[in-house]
Amino acid sequence: MSHAAIQNKPAPVPPLGGKESLSQRSLPRWAPAGFAAAGIVVGVGIGAAAGLESKVQWGLIAVIAFVVVSYIVTSVVENKRQAKDRLATSIVWVCFVLAVIPLFSLLFTTISRGVKVLDPYFLSHSMAGVLSTEPGGGVYHALIGTLEQVGIATVISVPIGLLTAVYLVEYGKGALARAVTFFVDVMTGIPSIVAGLFILSIMLLASIEGSGLMGSLALTILMIPVVVRSTEEMLKLVPNELREAALALGVPKWRMILKVVLPTAIGGITTGVMLAIARIAGETAPIILLVFGGQLINANPFDGPQSSLPFYIFEQYKTGEVASIDRAWAAALVLIAFVMILNLVARGIARWKAPKTGR
């Protein structure tokens, strides 16, 4: 073979699954669980030996030990590329666990303390004739107030937010669209107390008394920008090919939006509306300023003071007695269940209304 042929000979291709491959591993599948167990043992051992009283410090030591052990063992047994991949995976899992721990801690505390007085009597009676320092009473009047106030805010906010998002995505151009987008962004970060003060100033100027409707108007201010922003993002995800195909068939633009764009994005729009409802359902400051609360059942949101679940929780916990604090935790559990039910309903509606796919 000539010297030129030897120089032109292609270099050998390394076999797949070789030393530097990411697709083949020598460690068993249970290796991450073993690394986690080793990290826990190291964290507990170092924490106990050093006399650390805080379990948070033990957990941080265990997390660091888990990441270090997984990287070192993978480097020795496999290779550097596998070790880097394992390191990134371990960091992702650590961040996930650190984000989930507060959530489970909150749920566990609320459930364990809320079930003490949560029963059918608590859900079907108000605080009429019951002192805040005494056991008994219920949350029925506050539940009715929350349902009515959030319902009125939703009825006002969803059409306005949906039409605004459709304008921004399908029609909005020029200075007006930029101004609307700017004000929506500003309203997204408005504190709830500012919305309450805005409605309160109108009430004082017009000599209007507090009622559930006034609280709903403040909640509407907080809900509209969330609906606009979430709906706008969902409409942007609809492929332009669907719009072009509908317009090519001679369909008017308004009908194309109504029959093609909105049904395609209905799942995301519904989820965004539910997120907005979940945000306003727990607002307390506007209700304190505008609704004033109450111990009796008031099913008329247009006249007189009306309670709500957030105000009821604030009112009972502020009393400081054992019975009132138990009622506050039970009301908090009811509020969490209310938001969870809304999300489940939203998922059901989104799946029901989602465009059908098939071959």
Coordinates of C-alpha atoms in Angstrom, one line a residue:
M1 CA 0.0 0.0 0.0
S2 CA 1.4 3.4 -1.0
H3 CA 2.1 6.2 1.5
A4 CA -0.7 8.4 0.0
A5 CA -3.2 5.6 0.5
I6 CA -2.2 5.2 4.1
Q7 CA -2.6 8.9 4.7
N8 CA -6.1 8.9 3.1
K9 CA -7.3 5.9 5.1
P10 CA -10.2 7.0 7.4
A11 CA -9.7 6.9 11.1
P12 CA -11.4 4.0 13.0
V13 CA -14.8 4.9 14.4
P14 CA -15.1 4.2 18.1
P15 CA -17.7 1.6 19.0
L16 CA -21.1 2.7 20.3
G17 CA -21.4 2.4 24.0
G18 CA -17.7 2.8 24.5
K19 CA -15.9 4.5 27.4
E20 CA -17.2 8.0 26.6
S21 CA -20.7 7.1 25.6
L22 CA -23.7 8.4 27.5
S23 CA -26.1 5.6 26.4
Q24 CA -24.5 2.8 28.3
R25 CA -24.0 2.7 32.1
S26 CA -22.2 0.3 34.4
L27 CA -23.9 1.3 37.5
P28 CA -27.2 -0.5 38.4
R29 CA -30.6 1.2 38.2
W30 CA -30.8 1.5 42.0
A31 CA -27.6 3.5 42.1
P32 CA -29.4 6.9 42.6
A33 CA -31.4 5.5 45.5
G34 CA -28.1 4.2 47.0
F35 CA -26.4 7.5 46.6
A36 CA -29.4 9.2 48.3
A37 CA -29.3 6.7 51.2
A38 CA -25.5 7.3 51.5
G39 CA -26.1 11.0 51.6
I40 CA -28.7 10.7 54.3
V41 CA -26.3 8.5 56.4
V42 CA -23.5 11.0 56.0
G43 CA -25.8 14.0 56.8
V44 CA -27.1 12.3 60.0
G45 CA -23.7 11.2 61.0
I46 CA -22.0 14.6 60.6
G47 CA -24.9 16.4 62.1
A48 CA -25.0 14.2 65.2
A49 CA -21.2 14.2 65.6
A50 CA -21.0 18.0 65.3
G51 CA -24.0 18.5 67.7
L52 CA -26.1 20.4 65.2
E53 CA -29.6 20.8 66.5
S54 CA -31.3 22.1 63.4
K55 CA -32.6 19.3 61.1
V56 CA -32.3 21.8 58.2
Q57 CA -28.5 21.7 58.6
W58 CA -28.6 17.9 58.6
G59 CA -30.6 18.0 55.4
L60 CA -28.2 20.4 53.7
I61 CA -25.2 18.3 54.6
A62 CA -27.1 15.2 53.2
V63 CA -27.9 17.0 49.9
I64 CA -24.2 18.0 49.5
A65 CA -23.1 14.5 50.3
F66 CA -25.5 13.0 47.8
V67 CA -24.3 15.2 45.0
V68 CA -20.6 14.6 45.8
V69 CA -20.9 10.9 46.3
S70 CA -22.9 10.4 43.0
Y71 CA -20.3 12.4 41.1
I72 CA -17.3 10.6 42.5
V73 CA -18.6 7.1 42.2
T74 CA -19.8 7.7 38.7
S75 CA -16.4 9.1 37.7
V76 CA -14.6 6.1 39.1
V77 CA -16.9 3.4 37.9
E78 CA -17.9 4.9 34.5
N79 CA -16.3 8.0 33.0
K80 CA -16.2 11.8 33.3
R81 CA -19.0 12.4 30.8
Q82 CA -21.3 10.0 32.7
A83 CA -20.3 11.8 36.0
K84 CA -21.2 15.2 34.6
D85 CA -24.6 13.8 33.3
R86 CA -25.2 12.3 36.8
L87 CA -24.2 15.5 38.5
A88 CA -26.7 17.5 36.4
T89 CA -29.5 15.0 37.1
S90 CA -28.7 15.0 40.8
I91 CA -29.0 18.8 41.0
V92 CA -32.3 18.7 39.2
W93 CA -33.7 16.1 41.6
V94 CA -32.4 18.1 44.6
C95 CA -34.1 21.3 43.3
F96 CA -37.3 19.4 42.8
V97 CA -37.2 17.9 46.3
L98 CA -36.4 21.3 47.9
A99 CA -39.4 22.8 46.0
V100 CA -41.8 20.0 47.0
I101 CA -40.9 19.9 50.7
P102 CA -42.6 23.2 51.7
L103 CA -45.7 22.2 49.7
F104 CA -46.1 18.9 51.5
S105 CA -45.3 20.5 54.8
L106 CA -48.0 23.1 54.2
L107 CA -50.5 20.5 53.2
F108 CA -49.7 18.2 56.1
T109 CA -49.9 21.0 58.6
T110 CA -53.2 22.4 57.2
I111 CA -54.8 18.9 57.0
S112 CA -53.6 17.7 60.4
R113 CA -54.9 20.9 62.2
G114 CA -57.9 21.5 60.0
V115 CA -59.6 18.2 60.4
K116 CA -60.2 18.8 64.1
V117 CA -63.4 20.7 63.6
L118 CA -64.1 20.1 59.9
D119 CA -67.4 18.2 59.8
P120 CA -70.8 18.7 58.2
Y121 CA -71.9 20.9 61.0
F122 CA -69.0 23.3 60.4
L123 CA -69.8 23.5 56.7
S124 CA -73.5 24.1 57.2
H125 CA -73.6 26.7 60.1
S126 CA -72.5 30.3 60.5
M127 CA -71.1 32.1 63.6
A128 CA -74.5 33.5 64.5
G129 CA -74.9 33.5 68.3
V130 CA -71.4 32.0 68.8
L131 CA -68.6 33.9 70.5
S132 CA -65.2 33.8 68.8
T133 CA -63.7 32.5 72.1
E134 CA -66.2 29.6 72.3
P135 CA -66.2 26.3 70.4
G136 CA -68.8 25.6 67.8
G137 CA -70.0 27.7 64.8
G138 CA -69.2 27.2 61.2
V139 CA -68.0 28.6 58.0
Y140 CA -71.2 28.5 55.9
H141 CA -71.6 32.3 55.7
A142 CA -68.0 32.8 54.6
L143 CA -68.3 30.0 52.0
I144 CA -71.4 31.7 50.5
G145 CA -69.6 35.0 50.4
T146 CA -66.5 33.6 48.7
L147 CA -68.6 31.8 46.1
E148 CA -70.6 34.9 45.3
Q149 CA -67.7 37.4 45.3
V150 CA -65.4 35.2 43.2
G151 CA -68.3 34.3 40.9
I152 CA -69.1 38.0 40.2
A153 CA -65.4 38.8 39.6
T154 CA -65.1 35.9 37.2
V155 CA -68.2 36.9 35.2
I156 CA -66.8 40.4 34.8
S157 CA -63.2 39.5 34.3
V158 CA -63.3 36.6 31.8
P159 CA -65.1 38.4 28.9
I160 CA -63.0 41.5 29.3
G161 CA -59.8 39.6 29.6
L162 CA -60.6 37.2 26.7
L163 CA -61.6 40.0 24.3
T164 CA -58.6 42.0 25.2
A165 CA -56.3 39.0 24.5
V166 CA -58.0 38.4 21.2
Y167 CA -57.5 42.0 20.2
L168 CA -53.8 42.0 21.1
V169 CA -53.1 38.8 19.3
E170 CA -55.4 39.0 16.2
Y171 CA -55.9 42.7 15.6
G172 CA -53.7 44.8 17.8
K173 CA -51.1 46.9 16.1
G174 CA -49.5 50.2 16.7
A175 CA -49.5 52.5 19.7
L176 CA -52.8 51.4 21.1
A177 CA -51.7 47.7 21.3
R178 CA -48.4 48.7 22.9
A179 CA -50.2 50.8 25.5
V180 CA -52.6 48.0 26.3
T181 CA -49.8 45.6 26.7
F182 CA -47.9 48.0 29.0
F183 CA -50.9 48.6 31.3
V184 CA -51.6 44.9 31.5
D185 CA -48.0 44.3 32.6
V186 CA -48.3 47.0 35.2
M187 CA -51.6 45.7 36.5
T188 CA -50.2 42.2 36.9
G189 CA -47.9 43.5 39.7
I190 CA -50.5 45.7 41.5
P191 CA -50.7 44.7 45.2
S192 CA -54.2 43.7 46.3
I193 CA -54.4 46.5 48.9
V194 CA -54.0 49.1 46.1
A195 CA -56.9 47.6 44.2
G196 CA -58.9 47.8 47.4
L197 CA -58.0 51.4 48.1
F198 CA -59.0 52.3 44.5
I199 CA -62.5 50.9 44.9
L200 CA -62.7 52.4 48.4
S201 CA -61.9 55.9 47.1
I202 CA -64.8 55.5 44.6
M203 CA -67.1 54.4 47.4
L204 CA -66.2 57.4 49.5
L205 CA -66.7 59.8 46.6
A206 CA -70.0 58.3 45.6
S207 CA -71.2 57.6 49.2
I208 CA -71.5 53.9 48.6
E209 CA -71.7 51.4 51.5
G210 CA -69.6 48.3 51.6
S211 CA -70.9 45.1 50.2
G212 CA -69.8 41.9 48.5
L213 CA -70.1 43.7 45.1
M214 CA -67.4 46.2 46.1
G215 CA -65.1 43.4 47.0
S216 CA -65.8 41.7 43.7
L217 CA -64.8 44.8 41.8
A218 CA -61.5 45.0 43.6
L219 CA -61.0 41.3 42.8
T220 CA -61.9 42.0 39.2
I221 CA -59.0 44.5 38.9
L222 CA -56.6 41.7 40.2
M223 CA -58.0 39.0 37.9
I224 CA -58.2 40.8 34.5
P225 CA -54.5 41.1 33.8
V226 CA -53.9 37.4 34.7
V227 CA -56.7 36.3 32.3
V228 CA -55.3 38.6 29.6
R229 CA -51.8 37.4 29.9
S230 CA -52.5 33.7 30.1
T231 CA -55.1 33.9 27.2
E232 CA -52.7 35.9 25.1
E233 CA -50.0 33.3 25.5
M234 CA -52.4 30.4 24.7
L235 CA -53.6 32.2 21.5
K236 CA -50.0 32.7 20.3
L237 CA -49.5 28.9 20.5
V238 CA -52.2 28.3 17.9
P239 CA -50.4 27.5 14.6
N240 CA -50.7 30.2 12.0
E241 CA -51.4 27.4 9.4
L242 CA -54.8 26.8 11.0
R243 CA -55.7 30.5 10.6
E244 CA -54.4 30.6 7.0
A245 CA -56.3 27.5 6.1
A246 CA -59.6 28.9 7.4
L247 CA -59.1 32.2 5.7
A248 CA -58.2 30.5 2.5
L249 CA -61.6 28.8 2.5
G250 CA -63.3 32.3 2.6
V251 CA -64.2 32.2 6.3
P252 CA -64.5 35.7 7.9
K253 CA -61.8 36.5 10.4
W254 CA -64.2 36.8 13.3
R255 CA -65.6 33.4 12.5
M256 CA -62.1 31.9 12.1
I257 CA -61.3 33.2 15.6
L258 CA -64.5 31.9 17.1
K259 CA -64.5 28.5 15.4
V260 CA -60.8 27.7 15.0
V261 CA -58.5 29.7 17.3
L262 CA -60.5 29.7 20.5
P263 CA -61.5 26.0 20.4
T264 CA -57.9 25.1 19.8
A265 CA -56.7 27.1 22.8
I266 CA -59.6 26.4 25.1
G267 CA -57.6 24.0 27.3
G268 CA -54.9 26.6 28.1
I269 CA -57.5 29.4 28.4
T270 CA -59.5 27.5 30.9
T271 CA -56.4 26.7 32.9
G272 CA -55.4 30.3 33.0
V273 CA -58.8 31.4 34.2
M274 CA -58.7 28.8 37.0
L275 CA -55.2 30.1 38.0
A276 CA -56.7 33.6 38.1
I277 CA -59.6 32.4 40.2
A278 CA -57.2 30.7 42.6
R279 CA -55.3 33.9 43.0
I280 CA -58.2 36.1 43.9
A281 CA -59.9 33.4 46.1
G282 CA -57.3 33.9 48.8
E283 CA -57.2 37.7 48.8
T284 CA -57.9 39.3 52.2
A285 CA -57.0 43.0 52.1
P286 CA -59.7 44.1 49.6
I287 CA -62.4 42.2 51.5
I288 CA -61.3 43.8 54.8
L289 CA -61.5 47.3 53.3
L290 CA -64.7 46.9 51.2
V291 CA -66.9 44.1 52.6
F292 CA -66.2 44.5 56.4
G293 CA -67.1 40.8 57.1
G294 CA -69.9 39.6 59.3
Q295 CA -71.1 36.7 61.5
L296 CA -74.5 36.2 59.8
I297 CA -75.5 34.6 56.5
N298 CA -75.9 37.3 53.8
A299 CA -76.7 35.8 50.5
N300 CA -77.2 39.2 48.8
P301 CA -73.8 40.5 47.6
F302 CA -75.3 43.9 46.7
D303 CA -76.4 44.9 50.1
G304 CA -74.7 44.9 53.5
P305 CA -71.5 43.4 54.9
Q306 CA -70.6 39.9 53.8
S307 CA -67.8 37.6 55.0
S308 CA -65.5 35.4 52.9
L309 CA -63.1 32.5 53.6
P310 CA -59.9 34.6 53.7
F311 CA -61.6 37.2 56.0
Y312 CA -63.0 34.4 58.2
I313 CA -59.5 32.9 58.6
F314 CA -58.0 36.3 59.4
E315 CA -60.8 37.1 61.9
Q316 CA -60.6 33.8 63.7
Y317 CA -56.8 33.6 63.9
K318 CA -56.7 37.2 65.2
T319 CA -58.8 36.2 68.2
G320 CA -56.0 33.9 69.4
E321 CA -58.2 31.4 71.3
V322 CA -57.8 27.7 70.9
A323 CA -61.3 27.2 69.4
S324 CA -61.0 30.2 67.0
I325 CA -57.5 29.0 65.8
D326 CA -59.0 25.5 65.1
R327 CA -61.8 27.1 63.1
A328 CA -59.2 29.2 61.2
W329 CA -57.2 26.0 60.2
A330 CA -60.4 24.3 59.2
A331 CA -61.4 27.2 57.0
A332 CA -58.0 27.2 55.4
L333 CA -58.5 23.6 54.5
V334 CA -61.8 24.4 53.0
L335 CA -60.2 27.1 50.9
I336 CA -57.5 24.8 49.7
A337 CA -60.1 22.2 48.8
F338 CA -62.1 24.9 47.0
V339 CA -59.2 25.8 44.8
M340 CA -58.3 22.1 44.2
I341 CA -61.9 21.4 43.0
L342 CA -61.8 24.4 40.6
N343 CA -58.6 23.0 39.1
L344 CA -60.0 19.5 38.7
V345 CA -63.1 21.0 37.0
A346 CA -60.9 23.1 34.7
R347 CA -58.9 20.0 33.7
G348 CA -62.2 18.2 33.0
I349 CA -63.5 21.0 30.8
A350 CA -60.2 21.4 29.0
R351 CA -60.1 17.7 28.1
W352 CA -63.8 17.8 27.1
K353 CA -63.4 20.8 24.9
A354 CA -60.0 20.0 23.5
P355 CA -59.8 19.4 19.7
K356 CA -60.3 15.7 18.9
T357 CA -57.3 14.1 17.2
G358 CA -57.3 10.9 15.2
R359 CA -55.8 9.1 12.2

